[in-house]
Short mmCIF file of N, CA and C in Angstrom, two decimals:
data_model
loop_
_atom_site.label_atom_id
_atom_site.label_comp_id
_atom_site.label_asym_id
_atom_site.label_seq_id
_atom_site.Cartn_x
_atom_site.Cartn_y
_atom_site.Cartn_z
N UNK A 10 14.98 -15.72 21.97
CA UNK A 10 15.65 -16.95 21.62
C UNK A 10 16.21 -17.58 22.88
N UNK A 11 16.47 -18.73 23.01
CA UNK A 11 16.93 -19.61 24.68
C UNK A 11 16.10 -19.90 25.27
N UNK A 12 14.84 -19.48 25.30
CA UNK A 12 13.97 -20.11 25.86
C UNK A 12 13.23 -20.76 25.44
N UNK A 13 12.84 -21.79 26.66
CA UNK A 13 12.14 -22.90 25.90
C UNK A 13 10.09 -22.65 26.39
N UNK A 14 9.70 -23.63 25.39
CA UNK A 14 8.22 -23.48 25.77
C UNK A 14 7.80 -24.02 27.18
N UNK A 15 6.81 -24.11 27.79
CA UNK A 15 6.38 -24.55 28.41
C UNK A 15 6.71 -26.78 27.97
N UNK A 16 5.94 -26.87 27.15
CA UNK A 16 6.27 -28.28 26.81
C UNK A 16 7.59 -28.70 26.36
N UNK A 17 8.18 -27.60 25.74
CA UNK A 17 9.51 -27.86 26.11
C UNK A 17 10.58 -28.57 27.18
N UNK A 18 10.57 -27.32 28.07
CA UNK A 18 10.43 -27.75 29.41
C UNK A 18 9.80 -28.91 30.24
N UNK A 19 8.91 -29.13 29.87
CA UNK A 19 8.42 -30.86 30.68
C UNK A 19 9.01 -31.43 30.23
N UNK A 20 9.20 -31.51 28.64
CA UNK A 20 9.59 -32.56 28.33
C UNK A 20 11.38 -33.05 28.73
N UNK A 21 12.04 -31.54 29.21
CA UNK A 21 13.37 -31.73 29.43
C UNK A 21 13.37 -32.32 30.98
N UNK A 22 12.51 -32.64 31.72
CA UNK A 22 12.74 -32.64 33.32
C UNK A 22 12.04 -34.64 33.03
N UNK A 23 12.25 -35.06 34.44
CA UNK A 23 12.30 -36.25 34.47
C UNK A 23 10.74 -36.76 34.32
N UNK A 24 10.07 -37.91 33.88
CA UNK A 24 8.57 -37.83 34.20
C UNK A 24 7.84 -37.78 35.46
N UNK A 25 6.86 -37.92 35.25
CA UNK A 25 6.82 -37.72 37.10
C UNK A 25 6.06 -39.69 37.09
N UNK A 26 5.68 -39.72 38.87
CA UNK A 26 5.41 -41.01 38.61
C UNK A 26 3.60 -41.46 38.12
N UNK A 27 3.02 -40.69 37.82
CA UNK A 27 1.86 -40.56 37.48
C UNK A 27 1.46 -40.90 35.75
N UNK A 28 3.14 -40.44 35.28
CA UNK A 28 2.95 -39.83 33.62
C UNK A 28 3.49 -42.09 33.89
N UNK A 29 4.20 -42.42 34.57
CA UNK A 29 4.41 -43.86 34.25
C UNK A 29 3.63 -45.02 34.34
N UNK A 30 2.77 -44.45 35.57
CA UNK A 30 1.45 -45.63 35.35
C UNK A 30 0.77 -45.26 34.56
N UNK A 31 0.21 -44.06 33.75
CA UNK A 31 -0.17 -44.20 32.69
C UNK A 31 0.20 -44.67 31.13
N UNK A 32 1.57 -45.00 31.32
CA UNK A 32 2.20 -45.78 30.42
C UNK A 32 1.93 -47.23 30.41
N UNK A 33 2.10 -47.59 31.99
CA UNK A 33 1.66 -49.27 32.03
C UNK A 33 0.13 -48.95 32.11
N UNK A 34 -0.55 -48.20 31.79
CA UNK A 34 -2.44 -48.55 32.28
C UNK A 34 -2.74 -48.11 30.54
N UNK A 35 -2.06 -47.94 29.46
CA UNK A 35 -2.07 -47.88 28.61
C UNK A 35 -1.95 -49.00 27.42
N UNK A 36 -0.83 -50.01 27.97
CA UNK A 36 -0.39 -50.47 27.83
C UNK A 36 -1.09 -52.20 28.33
N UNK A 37 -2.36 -52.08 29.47
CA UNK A 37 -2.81 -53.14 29.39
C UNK A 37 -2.67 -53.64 30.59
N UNK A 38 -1.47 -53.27 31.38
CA UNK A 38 -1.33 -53.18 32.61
C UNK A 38 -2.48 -53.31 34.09
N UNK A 39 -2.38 -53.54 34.71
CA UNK A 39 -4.08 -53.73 36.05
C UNK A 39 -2.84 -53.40 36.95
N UNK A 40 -3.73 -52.53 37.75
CA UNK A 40 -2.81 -52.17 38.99
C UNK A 40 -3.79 -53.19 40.34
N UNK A 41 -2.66 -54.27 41.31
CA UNK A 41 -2.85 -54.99 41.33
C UNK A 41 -2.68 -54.40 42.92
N UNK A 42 -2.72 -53.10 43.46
CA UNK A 42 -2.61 -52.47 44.78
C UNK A 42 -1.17 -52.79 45.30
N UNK A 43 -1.09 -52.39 46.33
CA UNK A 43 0.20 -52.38 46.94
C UNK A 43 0.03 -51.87 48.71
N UNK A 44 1.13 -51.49 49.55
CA UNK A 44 1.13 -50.95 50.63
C UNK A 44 1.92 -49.43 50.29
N UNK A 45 0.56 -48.62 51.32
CA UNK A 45 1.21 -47.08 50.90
C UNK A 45 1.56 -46.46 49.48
N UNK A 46 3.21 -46.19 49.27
CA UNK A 46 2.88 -45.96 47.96
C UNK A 46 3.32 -46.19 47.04
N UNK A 47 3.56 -47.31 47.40
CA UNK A 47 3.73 -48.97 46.09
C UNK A 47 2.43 -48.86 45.45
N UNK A 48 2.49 -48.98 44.17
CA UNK A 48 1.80 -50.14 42.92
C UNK A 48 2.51 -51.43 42.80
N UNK A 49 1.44 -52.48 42.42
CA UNK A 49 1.96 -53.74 41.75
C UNK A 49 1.33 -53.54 40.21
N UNK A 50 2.05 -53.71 39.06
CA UNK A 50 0.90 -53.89 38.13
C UNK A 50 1.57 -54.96 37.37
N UNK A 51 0.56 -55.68 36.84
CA UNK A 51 0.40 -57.04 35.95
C UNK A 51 0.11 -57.19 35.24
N UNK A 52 0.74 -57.84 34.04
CA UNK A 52 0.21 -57.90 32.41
C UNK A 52 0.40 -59.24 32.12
N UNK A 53 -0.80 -59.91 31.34
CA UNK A 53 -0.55 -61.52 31.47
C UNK A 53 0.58 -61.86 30.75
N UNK A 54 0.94 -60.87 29.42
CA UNK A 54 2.10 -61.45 28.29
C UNK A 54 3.54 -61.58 29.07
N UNK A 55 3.58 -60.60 30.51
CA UNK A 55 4.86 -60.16 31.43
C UNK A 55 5.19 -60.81 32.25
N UNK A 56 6.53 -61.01 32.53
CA UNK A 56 6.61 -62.26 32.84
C UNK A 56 6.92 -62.14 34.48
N UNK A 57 7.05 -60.73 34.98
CA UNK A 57 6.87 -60.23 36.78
C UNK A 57 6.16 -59.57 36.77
N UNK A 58 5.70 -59.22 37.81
CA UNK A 58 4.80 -57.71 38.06
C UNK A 58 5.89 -56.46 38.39
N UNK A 59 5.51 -55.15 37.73
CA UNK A 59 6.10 -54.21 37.84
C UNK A 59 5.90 -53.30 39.25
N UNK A 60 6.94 -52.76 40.34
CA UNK A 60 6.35 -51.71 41.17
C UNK A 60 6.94 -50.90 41.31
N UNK A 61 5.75 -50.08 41.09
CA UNK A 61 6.08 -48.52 41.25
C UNK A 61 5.90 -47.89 42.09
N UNK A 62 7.01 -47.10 43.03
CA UNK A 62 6.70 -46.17 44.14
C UNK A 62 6.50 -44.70 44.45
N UNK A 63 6.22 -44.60 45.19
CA UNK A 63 6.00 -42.81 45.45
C UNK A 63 4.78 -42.17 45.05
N UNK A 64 4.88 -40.88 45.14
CA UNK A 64 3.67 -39.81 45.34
C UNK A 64 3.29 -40.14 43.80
N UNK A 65 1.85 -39.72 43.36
CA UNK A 65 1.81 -39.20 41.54
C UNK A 65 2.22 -37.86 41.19
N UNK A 66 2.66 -36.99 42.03
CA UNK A 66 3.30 -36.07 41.65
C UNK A 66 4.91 -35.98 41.59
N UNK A 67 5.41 -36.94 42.31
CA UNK A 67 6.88 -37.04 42.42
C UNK A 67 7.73 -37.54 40.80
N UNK A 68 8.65 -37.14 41.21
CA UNK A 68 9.74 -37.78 39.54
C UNK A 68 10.12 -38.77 39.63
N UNK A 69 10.07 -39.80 38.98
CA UNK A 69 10.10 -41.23 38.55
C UNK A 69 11.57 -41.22 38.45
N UNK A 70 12.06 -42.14 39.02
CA UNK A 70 12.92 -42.48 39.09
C UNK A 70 13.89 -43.08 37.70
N UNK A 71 15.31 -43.01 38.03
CA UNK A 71 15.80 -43.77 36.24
C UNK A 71 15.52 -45.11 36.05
N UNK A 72 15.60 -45.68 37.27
CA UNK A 72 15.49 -47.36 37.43
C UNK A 72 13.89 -47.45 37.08
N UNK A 73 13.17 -46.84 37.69
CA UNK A 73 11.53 -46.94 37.46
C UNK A 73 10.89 -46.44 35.55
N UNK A 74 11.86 -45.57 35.05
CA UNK A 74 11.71 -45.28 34.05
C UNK A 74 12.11 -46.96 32.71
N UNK A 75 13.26 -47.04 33.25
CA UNK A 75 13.97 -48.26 32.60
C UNK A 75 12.77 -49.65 32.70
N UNK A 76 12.26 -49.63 33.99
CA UNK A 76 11.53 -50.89 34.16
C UNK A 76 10.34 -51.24 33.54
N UNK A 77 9.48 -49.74 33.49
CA UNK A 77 8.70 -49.68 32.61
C UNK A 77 8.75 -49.54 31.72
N UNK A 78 9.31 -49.09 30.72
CA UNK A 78 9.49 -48.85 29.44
C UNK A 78 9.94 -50.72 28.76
N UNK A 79 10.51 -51.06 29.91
CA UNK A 79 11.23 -52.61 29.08
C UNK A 79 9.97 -53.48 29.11
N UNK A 80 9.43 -53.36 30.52
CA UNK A 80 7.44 -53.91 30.53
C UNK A 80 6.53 -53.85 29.35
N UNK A 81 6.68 -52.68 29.33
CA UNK A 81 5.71 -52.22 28.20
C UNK A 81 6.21 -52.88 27.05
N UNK A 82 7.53 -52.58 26.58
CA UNK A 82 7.98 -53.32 25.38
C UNK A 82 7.80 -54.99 25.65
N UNK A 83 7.96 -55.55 26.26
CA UNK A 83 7.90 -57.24 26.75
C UNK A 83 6.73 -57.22 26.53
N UNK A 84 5.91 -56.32 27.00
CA UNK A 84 3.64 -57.07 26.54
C UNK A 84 3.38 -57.07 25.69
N UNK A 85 3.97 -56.28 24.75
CA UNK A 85 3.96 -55.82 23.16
C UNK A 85 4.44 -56.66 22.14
N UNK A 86 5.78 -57.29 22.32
CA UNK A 86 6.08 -58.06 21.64
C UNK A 86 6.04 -59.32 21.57
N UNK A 87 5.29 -59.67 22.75
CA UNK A 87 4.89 -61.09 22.96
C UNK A 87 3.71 -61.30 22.79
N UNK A 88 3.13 -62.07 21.79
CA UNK A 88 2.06 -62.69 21.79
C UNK A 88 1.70 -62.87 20.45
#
């Protein structure tokens, strides 16, 4: 008892930044390149482009979590 599963566990730690562009590339999103290890990505219903930085293995940030998640909801409900 106390321990958790394996998916447990992921799911308690932060996403990483890989699990978030697949949220915006899910979502309809075009990754629109960047410098190094910036993304730009763009959705016509959205009304900025979203960027995302760092490794795809690194943890996504809270601000990067927040931005996308509100993206995704904004392409969704518009149109």
């Amino acid at each position: 008892m106390g321990e958790l599963t394996h998916t447990e566990f992921r799911k308690s730690l932060p996403p990483k930044v890989r699990d978030l562009i697949a949220e915006l590339e899910k979502a309809g999103f075009v990754n629109r390149g960047g410098k190094g290890s910036h993304r730009n990505f763009v959705h016509e219903r959205c009304s900025r482009p979203i960027t995302v930085s760092g490794g795809l293995g690194d943890d996504a940030k809270h601000y990067q979590i927040r931005a996308v998640r509100q993206a995704v909801r904004e392409s969704a409900n518009e149109g």
